[in-house]
Amino acid sequence: MDSIVDSLNNAYQDFVGAAANVLEAKELSGGQKTAATDVALENFKQKWELFRVSCDQAEEFVESVKQRVGSECLVDEATGSVSGRSGQGGMTGLPPISAVRLEQMSKAVRWLVIELQHGSGSAGGAAGHAHPSAPFDARVHSKLATVSGVEDIRSLPYQRMYYYKIFLLVNIGNFWLRLVWHSVHLLVRFWYLGVGVANVIESYLISSGLLKRYRSIDVGKLRYLAIVIESDDACRISKVIQLLQWLQAIGVKHLCLYDTEGKDAGCLVKLRVLKKSKESILAKLKNATLFEVASSICMVMVPLFFTLLPFRLQEADERDSLLDQKHMTLEFASISDGKEAVAKGGNVLFMKYLKLANSGAEQKEQIFTEANMTEALRAAGFGGPEPDLLLVYGPARCHLGFPAWRIRYTEIVHMGPLKSVRYGSLVKAIYKFTTVRQNYGKFLFRVWQSGKNMRTSDPLKKTRR
Amino acid sequence: MFIICQLTLAILVLDSMDKHRGSRLSELFGSLGSFFRKCMFCILSMGPIPKHFAFIMDGNRRYAKKEKLEEGAGHRAGFSVLMSMLKYCYELGVTYVTIYAFSIENFKRKPDEVQNLMDLILEKIEGLLKEESLVNKYGIRVYFIGNLKLLSKPVRVAAEKVMKATTNNTKCVLLICIAYTSCDEIVQAVHESCKNKLEEIQPCNSHRSFSGRVEEVDGKSIDDDIGHSVQELFGVQTNELRATRASTFCNDVAEGVERTDKKSGVVGHGVHGSCDKWGEVQSLEASGTRDGVIPNVKSEKLLVDLSILKVVDIESHMYMSVAPNPDIVIRSSGETRLSNFLLWQTSNCLLYSPNALWPDMRLWHLVWAVLDFQRNYSYFEKKKKQF
């Protein structure tokens, strides 16, 4: 391409030079036809032929490039006047030429040449031919303008149409894909709607006691229950209290309420801003006692309600103290009980590590064990028990940063949004836990969720993993 | 709607025939399946695609029992499903995939079972190095995450070889959790952070103030100021420290620490902060002096308040710090617990538990997980921005 541009450039310069020579010769001869003017004209004709050949070559190249990538990717154009650009007399440098522009230039030059040929045939010579190169260039430009006006109209629609078609195709394709995507999601929503309706019906059947298997639940297996609530939902005090009352009725004794911002049980922020909401909770849960166990844990002791319910609560295996039998412990936790707590536990270990390092003890690396980490967390005030079951009330199944150290083997069940909390769903979740759980070396019972119950017993001792 | 149903049906049918390759007809079905799979992925790509998938491959032994296969066959079947899942993930545009290959708890299984698993793992790790493997096909960088010291030497060496061989791959990342539990990861991260902090604190030996003054202070042979203050906090008392010297002391320590390297800023802050804390606590006993007076306090609460270790320090030393937090964790076989897997990293992560055993996992389970993710995408993005 560079060679073509070079040769075109040189041919053009020679052609313009030859045209200038013709005009000078005519000037010198005073408009008469002399040997000098003949020579000049002959030279002009040769240069014109050469320029035409270069134009043809360039045109062929441009056509081939157009077919491949389109002429519009070329930037800049070489116009007649570049003296202002380079500061030098002639055209220097090889600026890329737009193929469309090139075609226009070649046609403009051809027309001018034809005009000159007609003009040089007349003896008098038009006043226009006596002009110096600047007016000559101006005439080239004017021709160029005429040609380009015609050419632009013809070339633009072709390129524009091509890219417009591609643009349309891509957009139509994207539109249809997006439509299909939305349709798929609509189907998924219908599916979940159907599942929700089925859950509501099942929950009603469980609540009314029609489903026999949910009538007796071995709550003793559920030693510690945790509930994760969306922080926005935590302000729905009535729903939270209703949930707590149901759990109390089922017989859950130890409960942890968690939400990321610490707004548990209705806009609570740990122990610091609790009074207003705590009072309303305590008022609803009769004879509850509030005391502080650690900086991050608020324990509420609530007496068990011995109400007339269609459920039979099994006695706990261990003989609890009188206080524990009559009360439910309630823990509040938030996100600061998670990673930050681990960092604080880490600081406790770091201090011990430092002490051992200073005393030159070889065993300093051995203090980093899981048992020591648990102790360090306890020392830092974050030693809550590991829940057996974690119920998530929110739009998605996610533990939302519940203390990682405590949910190693916790069953995580999604219950849906808090606003649609149902007693039957709660019972079902706890029942499934008590039947699905491995009983630490005894027998394994499995309940398959697809609608048919398949029980297998494995007499081999297993550790839950 | 009709097109969607046809597409879904085609994918279900053709995907189920993936198992039975070999004949020309199967190859034809395979190509058709591949075409429909790409169509489905194009549709899914209209919504947000998760960047990081994590798999807990549960149910291999139950599958072998169910299909009456010999021991170990379940895991081999699970491996072929894993390869398919990885292929689907990388075709979909998922950048990071983490798999829970072997837990530290799994070492408690029967020794011959553990040995069989290790042999299978070694065989498959060596297979990753082959030219035609998935790793080379998709330009996957492989990390082995976990306490590799617990592995036998051949497995460890092979793992390190694969990690080194794939260092230059940049398109996708595969993280294989082997000899891993989340609690062990946290403990190791705390350990590394403590070692780091100790190294940052200790090389102030050039400072005479750092060690010299301490020896002067109470006549006991104590190595450094921090150790001295730790002993204080653990109940050692001294009345011989002069407040002015101590305050210069603390400033020197902080200054010296800050000169070590760029991380020292944190430590320096921590140390200086500690000095301030001690000053606060000692305000009752201070003889009119400023910061740095060593308190006569035995409270462990103060230890906690010193906060030399931060959450960012621990996170930077986690095994999983090489990848962002996962977007979806899929545990097969319907189990709803995480079993000590990525507990730290899954704060804002969708947990999905299909009922299928791992060798029964198919493309549509993956598609369903992605659809679930897309349904809850805005919720999780809001959560990530909050915390």
CSV table of N, CA and C in Angstrom, one decimal, chain B residues 37 68 92-93 104 152 160 164-165 169 183-184 196 211 227 270 291 321 329 335-336 353 360 366-367:
chain,number,residue,atom,x,y,z
B,37,ARG,N,-26.6,-26.7,23.7
B,37,ARG,CA,-26.0,-26.2,25.0
B,37,ARG,C,-25.5,-24.7,24.7
B,68,LYS,N,-24.8,-50.5,42.4
B,68,LYS,CA,-24.1,-51.8,42.7
B,68,LYS,C,-22.8,-51.9,42.0
B,92,LEU,N,-19.6,-21.4,29.7
B,92,LEU,CA,-20.5,-20.4,30.1
B,92,LEU,C,-19.9,-19.1,30.4
B,93,GLY,N,-18.6,-19.1,30.7
B,93,GLY,CA,-17.8,-17.9,31.0
B,93,GLY,C,-17.5,-17.7,32.4
B,104,ILE,N,-10.1,-32.7,55.3
B,104,ILE,CA,-9.2,-33.2,56.4
B,104,ILE,C,-9.9,-34.3,57.2
B,152,SER,N,0.4,-37.2,51.2
B,152,SER,CA,1.7,-38.0,51.0
B,152,SER,C,2.6,-37.3,49.9
B,160,GLU,N,2.2,-29.7,43.2
B,160,GLU,CA,3.1,-28.5,43.0
B,160,GLU,C,3.6,-28.4,41.6
B,164,LYS,N,2.9,-25.3,39.1
B,164,LYS,CA,4.0,-24.6,38.5
B,164,LYS,C,3.7,-24.6,36.9
B,165,ALA,N,3.3,-25.7,36.4
B,165,ALA,CA,3.1,-25.8,35.0
B,165,ALA,C,2.0,-24.9,34.4
B,169,ASN,N,-1.1,-19.8,32.6
B,169,ASN,CA,-2.5,-19.8,32.1
B,169,ASN,C,-3.3,-18.7,32.7
B,183,CYS,N,-12.1,-24.3,58.9
B,183,CYS,CA,-11.5,-23.9,60.2
B,183,CYS,C,-10.0,-24.0,60.2
B,184,ASP,N,-9.5,-25.1,59.5
B,184,ASP,CA,-8.0,-25.2,59.4
B,184,ASP,C,-7.5,-24.0,58.6
B,196,ASN,N,3.8,-13.1,60.6
B,196,ASN,CA,4.1,-11.8,59.9
B,196,ASN,C,4.2,-10.6,60.8
B,211,SER,N,15.4,-2.9,72.6
B,211,SER,CA,15.7,-3.9,73.5
B,211,SER,C,16.5,-3.4,74.7
B,227,GLY,N,6.7,-7.8,74.4
B,227,GLY,CA,6.7,-8.9,75.3
B,227,GLY,C,6.6,-8.5,76.7
B,270,GLY,N,-0.7,-0.2,65.0
B,270,GLY,CA,-1.2,-1.1,66.0
B,270,GLY,C,-0.4,-0.9,67.3
B,291,ASP,N,1.6,9.0,77.2
B,291,ASP,CA,1.3,7.7,76.6
B,291,ASP,C,2.5,6.7,77.0
B,321,SER,N,-7.3,-16.7,49.1
B,321,SER,CA,-7.2,-15.3,48.8
B,321,SER,C,-6.8,-15.1,47.3
B,329,VAL,N,-22.5,-21.8,45.7
B,329,VAL,CA,-21.9,-23.1,46.2
B,329,VAL,C,-23.0,-24.2,46.0
B,335,GLU,N,-27.9,-32.6,50.6
B,335,GLU,CA,-27.5,-32.2,52.0
B,335,GLU,C,-27.4,-30.7,52.1
B,336,THR,N,-27.8,-30.2,53.2
B,336,THR,CA,-28.0,-28.8,53.3
B,336,THR,C,-26.9,-28.1,54.2
B,353,SER,N,-28.7,-26.8,46.8
B,353,SER,CA,-28.5,-28.2,47.1
B,353,SER,C,-29.5,-29.1,46.3
B,360,ASP,N,-24.8,-38.2,39.4
B,360,ASP,CA,-26.0,-38.0,38.6
B,360,ASP,C,-26.2,-36.5,38.2
B,366,LEU,N,-26.9,-27.2,36.7
B,366,LEU,CA,-26.0,-26.0,36.6
B,366,LEU,C,-26.9,-24.9,36.1
B,367,VAL,N,-27.7,-25.1,35.0
B,367,VAL,CA,-28.5,-24.1,34.4
B,367,VAL,C,-29.5,-23.6,35.5
